[in-house]
Amino acid sequence: MMVENGSIARPRRAGLAARRGALAGMLAAPGWLGSAWAQQTSAQAFPSRPIRLVVPFPPGGAADITARLVGERMSAGLGQPVVIDNRPGAGGNIAAEAVARAAPDGYTLFLGGATIFCANKSLYSSLSFDPVRDFTHLTRVSIGTTVLVVNAREPWRSFAELISAAKEAPDRIVMASSGQGTISHLSLAKLMQSAGVRITHVPYRGLTPGLNDLLGGSVNMMFDGIPALIPHVREGRLRALAVGSANRVGYVPGLEAVPGMAELLPGSGMDMEFWYSIDGPAGLPPEVVARLHLVILHAVGLPDYRERLQPLGFMPITDASPAAFTAYIEQQEPVWRELVRVSGARLE
């Protein structure tokens, strides 16, 4: 029995020694413990400090409003502040490049959008980033459309009257846009192609100066995002004749009776919708991607988020997964490439 017990005990001592040796070898192996520990710590600790959300447009616009609404709700879910960093310029390319070059740790995020990821590749002669390869696309967070308005002193009281006047006097009607290649310019280009009219396009350096000239009567019309224009529609200074989406946006106070393009130009395929998204640099760790995606889905699903967006002409939207959103961007790029071609816009 003692021999038997001894024979049993020796393998146990040998097994213990072997395990100790193996552990010592792993501890001595360069990078093994550091890598494993870093991955585990990253998953458990993220985020451990504030997150910066880079917005490619100035404060006060639709992009900035969306970013702040999403950021506030993400902050509650992550337990860390989400700090808004406005970096306007070059149609969003300055901010996009900064995020593409940031460390892929989840602490620098981007409020992306349809024009930046789908149109700018065709609009600009060259980009310093690839809209798909250089980003981790998480999900869209809002979708909106444009509205066509005229100064309330103009005689046109319907879309049909405006188009009739444009056909009778080509190029006489003047439209202000927020700049070459913007959603405002692309909306006008698609409208002229679909309706068979010629309208003089005057690009401004941003929405505000063009809007000021529209309110002052120097130009006749504007076709731009709803948030900046709807207050003046409600005050009676501008008259809304159409929305750029195929269907009406009856959830927006002041636009309930304004028709969409499927009613006004049936068969044209005109549907000027644009979206905003949350994205990060390429190479975000999978566990960080999963955490961010889940928190964003929760934030966008909150009732108060919808309630704040709808009066501005936006609706919440999310994608089932980052992979699904990335595939959507790739599918939409040819659509926006055609819009750029129709507009004739080209920027350096």
C-alpha positions as a printed Julia matrix, in Angstrom:
348×3 Matrix{Float64}:
   0.0    0.0     0.0
   2.81   2.38    0.84
   4.45   1.64   -2.49
   1.17   2.13   -4.24
   0.61   5.37   -2.4
   4.12   6.44   -3.24
   3.64   5.67   -6.9
   0.5    7.75   -6.87
   2.15  10.65   -5.1
   5.15  10.88   -7.43
   3.13  11.58  -10.59
   1.26  14.24   -8.7
   4.54  15.93   -7.75
   5.78  15.58  -11.31
   2.55  17.05  -12.73
   2.75  19.99  -10.38
   6.36  20.57  -11.32
   5.48  20.38  -14.99
   2.7   22.91  -14.6
   4.99  25.22  -12.69
   7.59  24.88  -15.44
   5.07  25.6   -18.15
   3.82  28.69  -16.3
   7.36  29.9   -15.81
   7.98  29.47  -19.51
   4.91  31.47  -20.43
   5.81  34.22  -18.0
   9.26  34.39  -19.52
   7.98  34.42  -23.1
   8.32  37.99  -24.46
   4.97  39.75  -24.84
   2.74  36.77  -23.94
   1.55  37.98  -20.58
   1.48  41.63  -21.62
  -0.68  40.89  -24.66
  -3.14  38.67  -22.83
  -3.39  41.06  -19.89
  -3.86  44.05  -22.19
  -6.73  42.4   -24.05
  -8.51  41.41  -20.86
  -7.96  44.81  -19.25
  -9.14  46.62  -22.39
 -12.4   44.72  -22.44
 -13.06  45.28  -18.73
 -11.83  48.87  -18.32
 -13.05  50.63  -21.48
 -13.72  53.46  -21.23
 -11.57  54.72  -18.4
 -11.42  58.35  -19.53
 -13.5   60.81  -21.62
 -14.22  60.04  -25.27
 -13.8   62.68  -27.97
 -16.47  62.82  -30.69
 -15.14  64.79  -33.66
 -17.83  66.66  -35.62
 -16.87  67.77  -39.15
 -19.15  70.83  -39.2
 -19.57  74.01  -37.1
 -21.67  74.2   -33.93
 -25.41  74.73  -34.3
 -26.05  72.76  -37.49
 -27.77  69.43  -37.99
 -24.55  67.43  -37.55
 -23.64  69.21  -34.32
 -27.14  68.82  -32.9
 -27.14  65.1   -33.7
 -23.69  64.64  -32.16
 -24.68  66.35  -28.92
 -27.93  64.39  -28.59
 -26.17  61.07  -29.2
 -23.13  62.02  -27.11
 -25.2   62.88  -24.04
 -26.92  59.5   -24.12
 -23.74  57.57  -24.9
 -22.08  59.24  -21.92
 -24.76  57.9   -19.61
 -24.27  54.39  -20.99
 -20.47  54.46  -20.89
 -20.02  56.22  -17.57
 -17.61  58.73  -19.12
 -18.09  62.17  -20.72
 -18.38  62.33  -24.51
 -16.72  65.6   -25.48
 -17.77  67.26  -28.76
 -14.87  68.51  -30.89
 -16.03  70.62  -33.86
 -13.51  70.6   -36.74
 -15.17  72.08  -39.83
 -13.55  72.47  -43.22
 -13.11  70.88  -46.64
 -16.53  69.26  -46.66
 -15.72  67.21  -43.59
 -12.39  65.92  -44.87
 -10.26  67.7   -42.26
 -12.07  66.02  -39.39
 -12.25  62.68  -41.19
  -8.49  62.64  -41.76
  -7.83  63.47  -38.1
  -9.96  60.54  -36.94
  -8.53  58.15  -39.53
  -5.05  58.88  -38.14
  -6.06  58.67  -34.46
  -5.08  55.79  -32.2
  -7.54  52.9   -32.64
  -8.44  52.66  -28.96
 -12.04  53.88  -28.97
 -11.29  57.25  -27.38
 -11.56  59.18  -30.66
 -14.83  58.79  -32.56
 -16.29  60.56  -35.58
 -19.71  61.83  -36.55
 -19.61  60.59  -40.14
 -22.16  61.22  -42.83
 -23.44  60.29  -46.26
 -21.6   63.01  -48.15
 -18.26  62.34  -46.41
 -18.28  58.57  -46.84
 -20.25  58.24  -50.09
 -19.86  61.47  -52.09
 -16.48  63.02  -51.29
 -14.54  60.26  -53.03
 -16.12  61.41  -56.32
 -16.32  65.09  -55.43
 -12.66  65.69  -54.52
  -9.75  65.1   -56.86
  -7.96  63.25  -54.07
  -8.57  62.25  -50.46
  -6.01  61.61  -47.76
  -8.13  58.75  -46.39
 -10.18  55.86  -47.72
 -13.85  56.15  -46.63
 -14.13  52.4   -45.99
 -10.65  51.03  -45.33
  -9.52  53.73  -42.86
 -12.54  53.59  -40.53
 -14.42  51.26  -38.23
 -18.02  52.05  -39.13
 -20.25  51.41  -36.1
 -23.8   52.44  -37.06
 -25.94  55.26  -38.4
 -27.73  57.31  -35.75
 -30.07  59.65  -37.67
 -31.54  60.13  -41.13
 -33.03  63.29  -42.57
 -33.85  65.07  -45.79
 -33.85  68.47  -47.45
 -36.64  71.01  -47.9
 -37.16  73.35  -50.85
 -38.13  76.85  -49.72
 -38.72  80.2   -51.38
 -38.91  83.66  -49.91
 -42.5   84.19  -48.72
 -42.73  87.31  -50.9
 -42.26  85.26  -54.08
 -45.42  84.57  -56.11
 -45.03  80.78  -56.28
 -47.35  79.06  -53.86
 -46.72  75.5   -54.98
 -43.98  73.33  -56.41
 -45.84  73.17  -59.73
 -45.9   76.96  -59.99
 -42.17  77.15  -59.3
 -41.34  74.55  -61.94
 -43.65  76.23  -64.46
 -41.91  79.58  -63.89
 -38.49  77.92  -64.26
 -39.53  76.42  -67.6
 -40.92  79.7   -68.88
 -37.76  81.62  -67.99
 -34.73  79.3   -67.82
 -31.99  80.47  -65.43
 -34.04  83.4   -64.14
 -34.78  81.8   -60.78
 -31.72  81.91  -58.53
 -30.98  79.36  -55.81
 -28.51  79.82  -52.98
 -26.69  76.72  -51.79
 -24.38  76.14  -48.85
 -21.51  75.37  -51.22
 -20.28  73.33  -54.17
 -20.93  69.63  -53.74
 -23.0   70.01  -50.55
 -26.32  68.24  -50.06
 -27.9   71.58  -51.02
 -26.11  71.67  -54.39
 -26.7   67.97  -55.1
 -30.41  68.37  -54.33
 -30.7   71.21  -56.86
 -28.8   69.25  -59.51
 -31.06  66.23  -59.1
 -34.15  68.45  -59.15
 -33.11  70.14  -62.41
 -32.41  66.77  -64.02
 -35.69  65.25  -62.81
 -37.92  68.23  -63.62
 -36.16  69.29  -66.81
 -35.54  72.88  -65.74
 -32.61  75.29  -65.48
 -32.13  77.25  -62.26
 -29.14  79.46  -61.59
 -26.99  78.08  -58.79
 -25.12  80.47  -56.5
 -22.87  78.62  -54.03
 -22.1   80.36  -50.75
 -19.4   79.63  -48.19
 -21.76  77.87  -45.81
 -25.48  77.88  -45.2
 -25.84  81.06  -43.13
 -24.77  83.67  -45.73
 -26.95  82.07  -48.39
 -29.9   81.92  -46.02
 -29.43  85.58  -45.11
 -29.58  86.56  -48.78
 -32.68  84.42  -49.27
 -34.41  86.12  -46.35
 -33.32  89.5   -47.72
 -34.65  88.75  -51.2
 -31.34  88.71  -53.09
 -31.98  85.12  -54.2
 -35.26  83.31  -54.77
 -34.96  79.85  -53.28
 -32.94  77.36  -51.27
 -32.88  73.56  -51.05
 -31.11  72.49  -47.86
 -31.38  70.59  -44.59
 -34.53  71.1   -42.53
 -33.07  72.24  -39.15
 -31.78  75.62  -40.37
 -34.78  76.43  -42.57
 -37.8   75.2   -40.61
 -37.8   78.02  -37.99
 -38.23  80.58  -40.79
 -40.99  78.47  -42.36
 -42.85  78.44  -39.06
 -42.41  82.21  -38.71
 -43.84  82.76  -42.21
 -40.67  84.28  -43.69
 -40.07  81.28  -45.98
 -42.57  79.09  -47.83
 -41.9   75.35  -48.06
 -42.9   73.88  -51.44
 -41.42  70.37  -51.27
 -39.26  68.01  -49.27
 -36.38  66.22  -50.97
 -37.28  62.73  -49.79
 -39.64  60.51  -51.76
 -42.27  60.71  -49.02
 -43.65  63.43  -46.78
 -42.17  64.15  -43.37
 -45.44  64.66  -41.56
 -43.75  64.31  -38.17
 -42.09  67.73  -38.6
 -44.29  70.58  -37.3
 -44.78  73.06  -40.14
 -44.17  70.54  -42.92
 -47.13  68.2   -42.4
 -48.8   69.15  -45.7
 -45.65  69.58  -47.8
 -45.43  66.89  -50.51
 -42.46  64.64  -51.23
 -40.82  63.9   -54.55
 -42.72  60.68  -55.22
 -45.88  62.82  -55.43
 -44.35  65.74  -57.3
 -42.02  63.97  -59.73
 -43.28  60.37  -59.9
 -40.89  57.97  -61.55
 -37.91  60.3   -61.17
 -36.33  58.3   -58.38
 -35.5   61.52  -56.55
 -35.03  60.8   -52.86
 -32.58  63.18  -51.18
 -32.04  61.58  -47.79
 -28.84  61.87  -45.83
 -27.66  60.35  -42.57
 -25.16  60.73  -39.77
 -23.19  57.93  -38.14
 -20.73  57.13  -35.37
 -17.39  55.78  -36.58
 -13.87  55.23  -35.31
 -10.42  54.69  -36.79
  -9.72  51.39  -38.51
  -8.49  48.64  -36.24
 -10.64  49.2   -33.14
 -10.43  46.14  -30.88
 -13.45  43.83  -31.33
 -14.46  44.12  -27.68
 -14.44  47.94  -27.93
 -16.49  47.81  -31.14
 -19.03  45.54  -29.47
 -19.31  47.8   -26.41
 -19.69  50.99  -28.42
 -22.21  49.49  -30.82
 -24.38  48.25  -27.97
 -24.27  51.59  -26.14
 -25.1   53.53  -29.32
 -28.04  51.25  -30.13
 -29.42  51.87  -26.65
 -28.88  55.63  -26.9
 -30.58  55.94  -30.29
 -33.49  53.79  -29.1
 -34.38  56.09  -26.21
 -37.78  57.82  -26.66
 -36.42  61.25  -25.76
 -33.82  60.97  -28.53
 -36.59  60.52  -31.11
 -38.61  63.32  -29.54
 -35.7   65.73  -29.85
 -34.84  64.72  -33.43
 -38.27  64.73  -35.07
 -39.01  68.47  -34.88
 -35.68  69.01  -36.66
 -36.64  66.72  -39.52
 -34.61  63.69  -38.46
 -35.52  60.17  -37.44
 -33.44  57.69  -35.43
 -31.86  54.87  -37.43
 -29.39  52.12  -36.57
 -27.66  49.26  -38.35
 -27.76  45.7   -37.1
 -23.98  45.43  -37.03
 -20.86  47.35  -38.06
 -20.42  44.88  -40.93
 -23.93  45.6   -42.2
 -23.32  49.35  -42.04
 -20.02  49.05  -43.89
 -21.73  47.03  -46.63
 -24.41  49.74  -46.88
 -21.78  52.45  -47.4
 -20.22  50.43  -50.22
 -23.64  50.01  -51.85
 -24.47  53.71  -51.58
 -21.22  55.04  -53.03
 -22.32  54.57  -56.7
 -25.62  56.37  -55.94
 -23.81  59.42  -54.63
 -21.19  59.21  -57.37
 -24.03  59.68  -59.89
 -25.38  62.68  -57.95
 -21.94  64.29  -58.08
 -21.71  63.59  -61.81
 -25.1   65.2   -62.44
 -24.12  68.27  -60.4
 -20.84  68.73  -62.25
 -19.19  69.65  -58.95
 -15.46  69.06  -58.57
 -13.3   70.24  -55.7
  -9.58  70.2   -54.98
